[in-house]
Amino acid sequence: MSVNHSHDKVPYIQNPIDQPGYVHHQPASHSPIYPITGIPQPTNYSTNLDPVFVQHISRHQGQKVALVTTAGRVEGEVAGVAVDHVQINLDDRSLHIRLSQVIWFEGPLASYRER
């Protein structure tokens, strides 16, 4: 399947990311997914969460990183992190990569000590 990027010059307005209603079979502290008319939606959605890993990636929001995934290496800017995926912006498109497919990532030096 080919994606036509001829309209890439016009910014695309994105809607907020829907988050799962349950994390580790417990109610999540954010908004649940609401059904959209005409589009089949799951009534229950759950995901496993590695909270420390998600927190570490989140600290690099807006920075260039390299993700090593089960499909290979991806380099770009961290545009957003959700409980189940990370959005990496490239020069001409956005990639949404499931966190379960990320083996490790590298980014700018970071310190986790409070100053």
mmCIF file of C-alpha atoms in Angstrom:
data_model
loop_
_atom_site.group_PDB
_atom_site.id
_atom_site.type_symbol
_atom_site.label_atom_id
_atom_site.label_comp_id
_atom_site.label_asym_id
_atom_site.label_seq_id
_atom_site.Cartn_x
_atom_site.Cartn_y
_atom_site.Cartn_z
ATOM 1 C CA MET A 1 0.000 0.000 0.000
ATOM 2 C CA SER A 2 1.380 3.401 -0.962
ATOM 3 C CA VAL A 3 0.767 6.625 0.951
ATOM 4 C CA ASN A 4 0.428 9.850 -1.016
ATOM 5 C CA HIS A 5 2.448 12.590 0.676
ATOM 6 C CA SER A 6 1.690 15.325 -1.890
ATOM 7 C CA HIS A 7 -0.232 17.316 0.738
ATOM 8 C CA ASP A 8 2.578 17.209 3.329
ATOM 9 C CA LYS A 9 3.158 20.961 3.121
ATOM 10 C CA VAL A 10 -0.148 21.576 4.935
ATOM 11 C CA PRO A 11 0.013 20.840 8.704
ATOM 12 C CA TYR A 12 -2.238 18.016 9.766
ATOM 13 C CA ILE A 13 -4.409 18.754 12.803
ATOM 14 C CA GLN A 14 -4.437 15.739 15.095
ATOM 15 C CA ASN A 15 -7.080 14.753 17.583
ATOM 16 C CA PRO A 16 -6.036 13.737 21.109
ATOM 17 C CA ILE A 17 -4.758 10.179 21.464
ATOM 18 C CA ASP A 18 -7.308 7.758 22.857
ATOM 19 C CA GLN A 19 -5.942 5.903 25.858
ATOM 20 C CA PRO A 20 -6.997 2.448 27.054
ATOM 21 C CA GLY A 21 -9.549 2.261 29.856
ATOM 22 C CA TYR A 22 -7.562 -0.400 31.696
ATOM 23 C CA VAL A 23 -3.843 -0.887 32.365
ATOM 24 C CA HIS A 24 -2.783 -4.237 33.868
ATOM 25 C CA HIS A 25 -6.480 -5.070 34.274
ATOM 26 C CA GLN A 26 -6.993 -2.018 36.511
ATOM 27 C CA PRO A 27 -8.998 1.097 35.578
ATOM 28 C CA ALA A 28 -6.695 3.679 34.019
ATOM 29 C CA SER A 29 -6.470 7.193 35.427
ATOM 30 C CA HIS A 30 -7.092 8.824 32.045
ATOM 31 C CA SER A 31 -10.024 8.999 29.667
ATOM 32 C CA PRO A 32 -11.447 5.763 28.242
ATOM 33 C CA ILE A 33 -11.904 5.097 24.530
ATOM 34 C CA TYR A 34 -15.311 6.233 23.277
ATOM 35 C CA PRO A 35 -16.954 4.533 20.299
ATOM 36 C CA ILE A 36 -17.100 6.499 17.053
ATOM 37 C CA THR A 37 -20.282 6.112 14.996
ATOM 38 C CA GLY A 38 -19.738 3.887 11.980
ATOM 39 C CA ILE A 39 -16.334 2.571 13.090
ATOM 40 C CA PRO A 40 -16.237 -0.698 15.040
ATOM 41 C CA GLN A 41 -14.551 -0.171 18.417
ATOM 42 C CA PRO A 42 -13.506 -2.690 21.056
ATOM 43 C CA THR A 43 -15.577 -2.514 24.213
ATOM 44 C CA ASN A 44 -12.657 -3.588 26.400
ATOM 45 C CA TYR A 45 -9.070 -2.636 25.765
ATOM 46 C CA SER A 46 -6.085 -3.480 27.906
ATOM 47 C CA THR A 47 -2.334 -3.275 27.503
ATOM 48 C CA ASN A 48 0.739 -4.247 29.453
ATOM 49 C CA LEU A 49 2.707 -1.251 30.626
ATOM 50 C CA ASP A 50 6.378 -0.847 31.471
ATOM 51 C CA PRO A 51 5.999 2.402 33.449
ATOM 52 C CA VAL A 52 9.708 3.107 33.966
ATOM 53 C CA PHE A 53 10.500 2.549 30.270
ATOM 54 C CA VAL A 54 7.591 4.805 29.244
ATOM 55 C CA GLN A 55 8.817 7.451 31.704
ATOM 56 C CA HIS A 56 12.362 7.279 30.320
ATOM 57 C CA ILE A 57 11.195 7.687 26.715
ATOM 58 C CA SER A 58 8.841 10.502 27.786
ATOM 59 C CA ARG A 59 11.799 12.445 29.197
ATOM 60 C CA HIS A 60 13.127 12.694 25.621
ATOM 61 C CA GLN A 61 9.991 14.304 24.154
ATOM 62 C CA GLY A 62 11.026 16.832 21.513
ATOM 63 C CA GLN A 63 14.522 15.333 21.231
ATOM 64 C CA LYS A 64 16.178 13.231 18.526
ATOM 65 C CA VAL A 65 16.483 9.571 19.511
ATOM 66 C CA ALA A 66 17.187 6.223 17.915
ATOM 67 C CA LEU A 67 14.856 3.314 18.647
ATOM 68 C CA VAL A 68 15.954 -0.230 18.002
ATOM 69 C CA THR A 69 12.846 -2.273 17.269
ATOM 70 C CA THR A 70 12.183 -5.845 16.289
ATOM 71 C CA ALA A 71 12.043 -4.557 12.685
ATOM 72 C CA GLY A 72 15.239 -2.477 12.826
ATOM 73 C CA ARG A 73 16.579 0.930 13.809
ATOM 74 C CA VAL A 74 14.512 4.124 13.539
ATOM 75 C CA GLU A 75 15.876 7.628 14.120
ATOM 76 C CA GLY A 76 13.717 10.713 14.607
ATOM 77 C CA GLU A 77 12.184 13.115 17.106
ATOM 78 C CA VAL A 78 9.992 11.866 19.949
ATOM 79 C CA ALA A 79 6.680 13.625 19.295
ATOM 80 C CA GLY A 80 4.541 11.776 21.813
ATOM 81 C CA VAL A 81 4.404 8.800 24.134
ATOM 82 C CA ALA A 82 1.257 6.874 25.021
ATOM 83 C CA VAL A 83 0.862 3.796 27.201
ATOM 84 C CA ASP A 84 1.098 1.481 24.193
ATOM 85 C CA HIS A 85 3.140 3.332 21.546
ATOM 86 C CA VAL A 86 5.597 6.118 20.810
ATOM 87 C CA GLN A 87 5.251 8.613 17.947
ATOM 88 C CA ILE A 88 8.501 9.365 16.135
ATOM 89 C CA ASN A 89 8.485 12.259 13.670
ATOM 90 C CA LEU A 90 10.700 11.952 10.615
ATOM 91 C CA ASP A 91 11.267 14.724 8.055
ATOM 92 C CA ASP A 92 8.270 13.701 5.946
ATOM 93 C CA ARG A 93 6.015 11.546 8.146
ATOM 94 C CA SER A 94 5.194 10.246 11.624
ATOM 95 C CA LEU A 95 5.766 6.689 12.779
ATOM 96 C CA HIS A 96 3.675 5.149 15.544
ATOM 97 C CA ILE A 97 5.664 2.282 17.052
ATOM 98 C CA ARG A 98 4.247 -0.114 19.617
ATOM 99 C CA LEU A 99 6.308 -0.007 22.790
ATOM 100 C CA SER A 100 6.219 -3.804 22.911
ATOM 101 C CA GLN A 101 8.322 -3.774 19.708
ATOM 102 C CA VAL A 102 11.042 -1.478 21.116
ATOM 103 C CA ILE A 103 14.111 -3.364 22.311
ATOM 104 C CA TRP A 104 16.053 -0.293 23.471
ATOM 105 C CA PHE A 105 16.518 3.380 22.637
ATOM 106 C CA GLU A 106 19.311 5.914 22.759
ATOM 107 C CA GLY A 107 19.126 9.656 23.053
ATOM 108 C CA PRO A 108 20.951 12.676 24.437
ATOM 109 C CA LEU A 109 22.675 12.306 27.785
ATOM 110 C CA ALA A 110 20.197 12.499 30.637
ATOM 111 C CA SER A 111 20.611 12.763 34.392
ATOM 112 C CA TYR A 112 17.979 11.424 36.723
ATOM 113 C CA ARG A 113 19.348 12.977 39.909
ATOM 114 C CA GLU A 114 17.491 15.916 41.361
ATOM 115 C CA ARG A 115 19.574 19.067 41.607
#
